[in-house]
Tab-separated table of N, CA and C in Angstrom:
chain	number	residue	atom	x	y	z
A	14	UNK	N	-22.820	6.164	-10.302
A	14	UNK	CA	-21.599	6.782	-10.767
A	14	UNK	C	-21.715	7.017	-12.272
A	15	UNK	N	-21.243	8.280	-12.588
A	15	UNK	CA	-21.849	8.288	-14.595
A	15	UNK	C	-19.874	7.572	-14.970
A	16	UNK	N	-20.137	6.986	-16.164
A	16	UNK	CA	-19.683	6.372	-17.159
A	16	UNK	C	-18.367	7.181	-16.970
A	17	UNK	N	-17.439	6.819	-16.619
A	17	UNK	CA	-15.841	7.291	-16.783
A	17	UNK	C	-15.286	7.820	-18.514
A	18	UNK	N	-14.897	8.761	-18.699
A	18	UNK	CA	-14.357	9.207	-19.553
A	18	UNK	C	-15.461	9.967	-20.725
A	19	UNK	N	-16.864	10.121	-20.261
A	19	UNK	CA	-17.520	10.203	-21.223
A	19	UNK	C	-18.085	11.808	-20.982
A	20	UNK	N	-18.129	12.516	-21.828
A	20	UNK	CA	-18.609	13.765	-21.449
A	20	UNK	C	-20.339	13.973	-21.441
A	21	UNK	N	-20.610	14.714	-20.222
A	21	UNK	CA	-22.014	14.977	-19.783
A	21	UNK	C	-21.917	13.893	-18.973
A	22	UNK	N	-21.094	12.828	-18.657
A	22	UNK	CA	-21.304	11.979	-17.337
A	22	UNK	C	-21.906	10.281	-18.725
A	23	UNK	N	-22.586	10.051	-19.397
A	23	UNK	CA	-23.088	9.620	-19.703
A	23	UNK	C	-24.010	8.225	-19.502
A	24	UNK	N	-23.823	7.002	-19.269
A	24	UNK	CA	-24.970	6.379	-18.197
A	24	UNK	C	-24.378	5.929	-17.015
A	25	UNK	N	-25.619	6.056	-16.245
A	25	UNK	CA	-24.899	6.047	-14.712
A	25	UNK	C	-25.270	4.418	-14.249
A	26	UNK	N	-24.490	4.135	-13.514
A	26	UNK	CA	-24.177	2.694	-13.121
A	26	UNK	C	-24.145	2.779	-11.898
A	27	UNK	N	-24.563	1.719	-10.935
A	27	UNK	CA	-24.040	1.372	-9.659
A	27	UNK	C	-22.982	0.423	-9.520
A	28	UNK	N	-21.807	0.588	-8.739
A	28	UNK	CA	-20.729	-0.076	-8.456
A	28	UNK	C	-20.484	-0.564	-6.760
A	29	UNK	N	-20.096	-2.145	-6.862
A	29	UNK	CA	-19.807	-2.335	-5.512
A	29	UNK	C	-18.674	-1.262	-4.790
A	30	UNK	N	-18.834	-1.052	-3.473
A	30	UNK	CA	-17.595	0.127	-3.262
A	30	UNK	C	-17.642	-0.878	-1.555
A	31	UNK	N	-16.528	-0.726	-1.002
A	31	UNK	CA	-16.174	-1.079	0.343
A	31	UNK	C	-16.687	0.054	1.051
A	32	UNK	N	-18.089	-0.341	2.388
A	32	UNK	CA	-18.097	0.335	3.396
A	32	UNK	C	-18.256	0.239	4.490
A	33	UNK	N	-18.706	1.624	5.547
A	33	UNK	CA	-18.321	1.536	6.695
A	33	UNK	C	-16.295	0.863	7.003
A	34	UNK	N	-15.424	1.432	6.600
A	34	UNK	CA	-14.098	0.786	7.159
A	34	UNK	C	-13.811	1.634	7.992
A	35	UNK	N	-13.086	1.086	8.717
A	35	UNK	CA	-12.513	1.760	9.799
A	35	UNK	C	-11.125	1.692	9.694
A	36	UNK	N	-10.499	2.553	10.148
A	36	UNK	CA	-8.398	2.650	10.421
A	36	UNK	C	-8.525	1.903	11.617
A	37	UNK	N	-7.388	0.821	11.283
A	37	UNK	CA	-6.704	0.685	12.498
A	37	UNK	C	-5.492	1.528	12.732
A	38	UNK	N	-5.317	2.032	14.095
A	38	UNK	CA	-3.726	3.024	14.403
A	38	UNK	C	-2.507	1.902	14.787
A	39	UNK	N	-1.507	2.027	14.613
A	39	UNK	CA	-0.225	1.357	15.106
A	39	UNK	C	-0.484	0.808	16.725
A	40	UNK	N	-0.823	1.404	17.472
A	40	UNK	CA	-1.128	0.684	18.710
A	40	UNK	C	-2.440	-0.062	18.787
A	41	UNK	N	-3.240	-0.136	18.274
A	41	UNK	CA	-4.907	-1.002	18.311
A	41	UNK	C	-3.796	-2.123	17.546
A	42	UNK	N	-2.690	-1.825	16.419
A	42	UNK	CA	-2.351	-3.015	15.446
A	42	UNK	C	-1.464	-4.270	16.934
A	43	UNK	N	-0.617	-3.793	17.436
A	43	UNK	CA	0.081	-3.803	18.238
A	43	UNK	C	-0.662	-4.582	19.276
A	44	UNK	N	-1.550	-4.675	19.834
A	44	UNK	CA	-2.252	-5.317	20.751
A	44	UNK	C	-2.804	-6.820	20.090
A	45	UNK	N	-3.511	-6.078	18.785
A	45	UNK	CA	-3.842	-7.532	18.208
A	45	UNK	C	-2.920	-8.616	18.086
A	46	UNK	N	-1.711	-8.083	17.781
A	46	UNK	CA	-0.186	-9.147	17.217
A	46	UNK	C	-0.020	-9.212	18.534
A	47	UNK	N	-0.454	-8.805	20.045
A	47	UNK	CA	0.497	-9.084	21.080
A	47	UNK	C	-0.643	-10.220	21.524
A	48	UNK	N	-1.826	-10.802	20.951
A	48	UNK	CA	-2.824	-11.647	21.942
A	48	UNK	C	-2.596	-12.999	20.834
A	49	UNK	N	-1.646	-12.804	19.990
A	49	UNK	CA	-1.454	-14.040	19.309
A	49	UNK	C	0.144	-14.188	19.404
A	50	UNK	N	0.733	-13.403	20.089
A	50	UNK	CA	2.283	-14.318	20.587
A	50	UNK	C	2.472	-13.680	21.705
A	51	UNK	N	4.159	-13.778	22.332
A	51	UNK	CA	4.466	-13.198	23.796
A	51	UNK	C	4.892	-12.585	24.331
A	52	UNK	N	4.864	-11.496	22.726
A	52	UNK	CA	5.061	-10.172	23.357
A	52	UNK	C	4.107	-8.852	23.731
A	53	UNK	N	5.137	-8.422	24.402
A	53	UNK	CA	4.552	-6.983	25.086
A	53	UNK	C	3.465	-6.706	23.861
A	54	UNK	N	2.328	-5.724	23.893
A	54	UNK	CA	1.627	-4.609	23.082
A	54	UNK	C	3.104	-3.527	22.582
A	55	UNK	N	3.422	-3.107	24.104
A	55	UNK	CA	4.357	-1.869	23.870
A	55	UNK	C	5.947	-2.804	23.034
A	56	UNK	N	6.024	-3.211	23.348
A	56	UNK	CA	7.147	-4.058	22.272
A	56	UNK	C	7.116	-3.723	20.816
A	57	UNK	N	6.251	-4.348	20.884
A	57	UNK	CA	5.209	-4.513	19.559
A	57	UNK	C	5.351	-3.229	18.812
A	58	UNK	N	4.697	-2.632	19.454
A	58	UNK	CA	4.632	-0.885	18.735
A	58	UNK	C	5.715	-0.323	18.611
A	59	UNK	N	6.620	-0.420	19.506
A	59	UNK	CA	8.267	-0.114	19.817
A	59	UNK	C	8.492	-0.471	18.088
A	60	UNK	N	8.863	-1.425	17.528
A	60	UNK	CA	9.403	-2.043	16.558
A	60	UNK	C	8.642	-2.135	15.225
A	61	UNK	N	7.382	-1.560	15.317
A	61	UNK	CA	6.556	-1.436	13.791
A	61	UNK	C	6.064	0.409	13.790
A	62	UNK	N	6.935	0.827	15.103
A	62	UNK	CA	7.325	2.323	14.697
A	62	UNK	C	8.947	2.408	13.913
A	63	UNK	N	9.496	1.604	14.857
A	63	UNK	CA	10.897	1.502	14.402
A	63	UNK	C	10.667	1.097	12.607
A	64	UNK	N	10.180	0.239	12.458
A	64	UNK	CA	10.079	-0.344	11.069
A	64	UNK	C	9.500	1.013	10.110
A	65	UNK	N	8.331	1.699	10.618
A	65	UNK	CA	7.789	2.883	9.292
A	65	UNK	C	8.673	3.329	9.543
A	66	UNK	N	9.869	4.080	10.053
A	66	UNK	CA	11.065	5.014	9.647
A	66	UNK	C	12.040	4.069	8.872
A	67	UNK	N	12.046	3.168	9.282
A	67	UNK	CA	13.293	2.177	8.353
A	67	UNK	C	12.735	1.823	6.719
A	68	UNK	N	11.800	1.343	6.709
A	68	UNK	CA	11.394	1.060	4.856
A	68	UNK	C	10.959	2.638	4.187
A	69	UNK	N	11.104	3.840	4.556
A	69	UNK	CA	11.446	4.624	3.339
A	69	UNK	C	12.764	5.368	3.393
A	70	UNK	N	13.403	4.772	4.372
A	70	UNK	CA	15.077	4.814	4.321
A	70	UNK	C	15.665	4.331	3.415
A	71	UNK	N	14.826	2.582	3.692
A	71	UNK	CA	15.721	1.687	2.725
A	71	UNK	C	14.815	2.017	1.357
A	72	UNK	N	14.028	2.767	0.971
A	72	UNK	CA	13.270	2.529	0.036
A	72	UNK	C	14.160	4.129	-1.113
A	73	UNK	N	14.261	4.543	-0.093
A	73	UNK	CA	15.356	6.148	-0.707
A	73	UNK	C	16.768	5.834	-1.055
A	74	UNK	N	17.044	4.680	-0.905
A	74	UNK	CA	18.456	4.457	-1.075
A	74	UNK	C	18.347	3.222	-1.999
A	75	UNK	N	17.301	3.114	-2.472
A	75	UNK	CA	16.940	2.536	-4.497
A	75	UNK	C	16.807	1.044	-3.611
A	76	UNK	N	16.321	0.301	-2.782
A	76	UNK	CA	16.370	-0.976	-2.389
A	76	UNK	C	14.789	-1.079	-2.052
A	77	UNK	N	14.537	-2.359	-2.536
A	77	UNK	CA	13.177	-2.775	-2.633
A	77	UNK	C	13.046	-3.253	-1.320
A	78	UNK	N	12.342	-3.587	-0.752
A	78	UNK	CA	12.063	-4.130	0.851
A	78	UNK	C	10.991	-5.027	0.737
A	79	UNK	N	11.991	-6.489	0.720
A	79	UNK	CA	11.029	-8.215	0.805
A	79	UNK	C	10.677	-8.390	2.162
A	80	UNK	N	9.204	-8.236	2.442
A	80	UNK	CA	8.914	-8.747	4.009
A	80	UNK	C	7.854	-9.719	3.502
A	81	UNK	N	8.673	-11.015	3.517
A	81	UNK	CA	8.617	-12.671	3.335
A	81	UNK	C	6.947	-12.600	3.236
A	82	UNK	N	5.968	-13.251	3.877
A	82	UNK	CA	4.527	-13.664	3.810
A	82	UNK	C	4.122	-12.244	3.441
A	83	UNK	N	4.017	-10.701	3.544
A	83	UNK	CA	3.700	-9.702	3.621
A	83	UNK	C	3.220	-9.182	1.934
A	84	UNK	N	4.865	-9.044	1.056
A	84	UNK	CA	5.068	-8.513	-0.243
A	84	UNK	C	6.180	-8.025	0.278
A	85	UNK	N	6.267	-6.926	-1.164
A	85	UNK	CA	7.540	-6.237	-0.999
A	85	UNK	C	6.817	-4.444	-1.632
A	86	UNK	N	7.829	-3.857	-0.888
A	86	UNK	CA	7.794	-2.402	-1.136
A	86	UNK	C	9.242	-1.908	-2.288
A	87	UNK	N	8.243	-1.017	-3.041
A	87	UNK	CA	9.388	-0.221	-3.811
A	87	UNK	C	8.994	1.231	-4.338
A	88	UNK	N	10.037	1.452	-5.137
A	88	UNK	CA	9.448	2.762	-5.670
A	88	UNK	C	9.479	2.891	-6.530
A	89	UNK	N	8.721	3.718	-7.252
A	89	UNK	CA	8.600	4.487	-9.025
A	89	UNK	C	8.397	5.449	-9.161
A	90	UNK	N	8.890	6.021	-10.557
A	90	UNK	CA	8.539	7.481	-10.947
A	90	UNK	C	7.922	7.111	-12.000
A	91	UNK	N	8.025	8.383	-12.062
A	91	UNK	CA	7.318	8.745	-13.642
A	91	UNK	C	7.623	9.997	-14.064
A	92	UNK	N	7.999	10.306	-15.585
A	92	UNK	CA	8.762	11.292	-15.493
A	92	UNK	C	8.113	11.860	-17.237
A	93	UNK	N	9.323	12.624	-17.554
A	93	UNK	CA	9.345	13.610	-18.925
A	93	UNK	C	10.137	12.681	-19.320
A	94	UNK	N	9.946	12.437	-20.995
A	94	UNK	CA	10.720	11.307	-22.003
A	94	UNK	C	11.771	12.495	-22.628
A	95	UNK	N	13.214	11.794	-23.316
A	95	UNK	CA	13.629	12.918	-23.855
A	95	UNK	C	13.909	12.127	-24.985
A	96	UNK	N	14.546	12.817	-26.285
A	96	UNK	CA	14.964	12.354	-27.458
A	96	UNK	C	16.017	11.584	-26.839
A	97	UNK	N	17.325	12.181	-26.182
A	97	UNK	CA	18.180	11.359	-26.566
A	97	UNK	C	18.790	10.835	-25.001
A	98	UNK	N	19.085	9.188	-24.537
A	98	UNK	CA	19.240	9.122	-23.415
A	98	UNK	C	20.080	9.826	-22.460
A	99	UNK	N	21.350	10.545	-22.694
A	99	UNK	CA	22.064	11.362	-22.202
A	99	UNK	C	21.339	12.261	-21.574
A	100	UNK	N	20.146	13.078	-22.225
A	100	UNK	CA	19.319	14.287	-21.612
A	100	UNK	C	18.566	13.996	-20.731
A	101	UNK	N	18.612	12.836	-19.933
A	101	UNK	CA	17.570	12.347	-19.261
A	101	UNK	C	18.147	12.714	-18.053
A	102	UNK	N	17.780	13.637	-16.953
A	102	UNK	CA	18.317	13.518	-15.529
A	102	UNK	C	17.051	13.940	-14.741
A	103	UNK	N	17.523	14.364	-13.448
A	103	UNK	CA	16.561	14.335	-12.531
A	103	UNK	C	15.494	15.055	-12.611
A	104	UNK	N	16.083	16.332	-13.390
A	104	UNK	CA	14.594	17.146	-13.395
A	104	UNK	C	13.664	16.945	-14.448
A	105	UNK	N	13.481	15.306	-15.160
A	105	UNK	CA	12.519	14.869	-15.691
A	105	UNK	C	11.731	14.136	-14.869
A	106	UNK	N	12.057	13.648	-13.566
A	106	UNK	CA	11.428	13.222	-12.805
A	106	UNK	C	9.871	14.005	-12.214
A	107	UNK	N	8.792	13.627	-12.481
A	107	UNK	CA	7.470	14.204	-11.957
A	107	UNK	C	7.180	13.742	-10.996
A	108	UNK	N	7.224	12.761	-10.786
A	108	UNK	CA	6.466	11.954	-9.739
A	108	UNK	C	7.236	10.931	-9.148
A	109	UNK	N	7.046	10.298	-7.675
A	109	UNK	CA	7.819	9.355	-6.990
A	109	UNK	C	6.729	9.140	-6.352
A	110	UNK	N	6.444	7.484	-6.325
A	110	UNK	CA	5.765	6.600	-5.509
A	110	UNK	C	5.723	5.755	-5.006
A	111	UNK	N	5.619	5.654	-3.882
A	111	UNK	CA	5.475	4.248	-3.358
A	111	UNK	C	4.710	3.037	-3.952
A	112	UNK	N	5.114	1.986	-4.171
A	112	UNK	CA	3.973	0.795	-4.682
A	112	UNK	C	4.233	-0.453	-3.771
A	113	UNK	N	3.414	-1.493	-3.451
A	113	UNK	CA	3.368	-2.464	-2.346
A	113	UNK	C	2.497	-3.710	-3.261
A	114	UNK	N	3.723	-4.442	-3.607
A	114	UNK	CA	3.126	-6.044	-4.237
A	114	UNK	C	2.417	-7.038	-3.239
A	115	UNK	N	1.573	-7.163	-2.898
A	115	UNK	CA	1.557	-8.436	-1.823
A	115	UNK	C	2.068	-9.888	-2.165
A	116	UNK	N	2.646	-10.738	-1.017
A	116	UNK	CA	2.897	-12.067	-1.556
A	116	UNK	C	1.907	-12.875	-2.182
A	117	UNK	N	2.213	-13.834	-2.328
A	117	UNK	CA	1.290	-14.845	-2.986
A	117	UNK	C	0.341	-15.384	-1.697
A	118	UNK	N	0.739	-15.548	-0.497
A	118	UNK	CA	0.030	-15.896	0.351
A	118	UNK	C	-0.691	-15.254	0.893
A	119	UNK	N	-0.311	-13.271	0.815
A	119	UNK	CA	-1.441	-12.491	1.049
A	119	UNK	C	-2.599	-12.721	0.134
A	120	UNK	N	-2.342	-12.604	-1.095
A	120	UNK	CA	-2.973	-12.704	-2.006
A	120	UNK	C	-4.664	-14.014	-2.126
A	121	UNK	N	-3.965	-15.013	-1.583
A	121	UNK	CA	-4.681	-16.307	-1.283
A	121	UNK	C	-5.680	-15.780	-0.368
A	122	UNK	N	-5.246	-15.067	1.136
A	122	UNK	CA	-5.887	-15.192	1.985
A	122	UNK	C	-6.937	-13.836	1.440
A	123	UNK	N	-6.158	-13.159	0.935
A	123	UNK	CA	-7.780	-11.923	0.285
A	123	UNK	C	-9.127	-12.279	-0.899
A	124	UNK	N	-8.703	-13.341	-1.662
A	124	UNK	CA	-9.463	-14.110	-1.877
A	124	UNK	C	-10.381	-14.955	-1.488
A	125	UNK	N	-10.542	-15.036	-0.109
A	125	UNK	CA	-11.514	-15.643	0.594
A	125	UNK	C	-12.355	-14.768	0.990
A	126	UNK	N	-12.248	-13.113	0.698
A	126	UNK	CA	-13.050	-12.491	1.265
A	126	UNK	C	-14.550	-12.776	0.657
A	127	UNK	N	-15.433	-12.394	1.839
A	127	UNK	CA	-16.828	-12.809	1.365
A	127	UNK	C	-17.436	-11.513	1.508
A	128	UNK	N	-18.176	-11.066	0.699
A	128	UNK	CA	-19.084	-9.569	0.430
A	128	UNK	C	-20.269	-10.073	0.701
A	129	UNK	N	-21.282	-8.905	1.702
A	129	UNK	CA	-22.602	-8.807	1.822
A	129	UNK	C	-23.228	-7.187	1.423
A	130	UNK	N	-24.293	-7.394	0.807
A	130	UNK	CA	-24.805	-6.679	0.364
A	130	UNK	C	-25.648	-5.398	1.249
């Protein structure tokens, strides 16, 4: 990879990068969570479809969304600055994003990951 920010690329480096990953889809997820408790697969999926329409509902209506061991979801912009705060309204807004904190206990358990070369 050449040197970030440098013009002509300038020295090139190798960087660890994650590969071969694969997607999991909502139903492959759904089966896995159904062979470690007692519910249905189709349950399962029923209610973590139900859930992606519900957190950018609640996420559009300015509320952060705490899912306990998981993190929490919210949103941000980013926008145009003005001189004076009064002039500030929506159409300084550029950008809206989603961002996703993980808990502290996600956090723990991604730290155990082990890399092979």
């Amino acid at each position: 990879m050449a040197q970030p920010g440098t013009k002509g690329g300038g020295e090139y480096k190798y960087y660890p990068r994650m590969h071969k990953r694969t997607k999991m889809n909502l139903r492959e997820v759904s089966e896995i969570i159904s062979r470690r408790c007692t519910l249905h697969s189709a349950d399962i999926l029923a209610t973590l479809t139900a859930f992606a329409e519900v957190i950018p509902e609640l996420l559009l209506h300015n509320n952060s969304v705490e899912l306990g061991d998981l993190g929490t979801f919210s949103l941000h912009v980013k926008g145009a600055g003005a001189i004076k705060m009064e002039d500030v309204n929506k159409t300084h807004i550029k950008e809206v994003k989603m961002a996703f904190l993980p808990s502290t206990f996600v956090k723990k358990k991604l730290s155990l990951a082990k890399f092979t070369k």
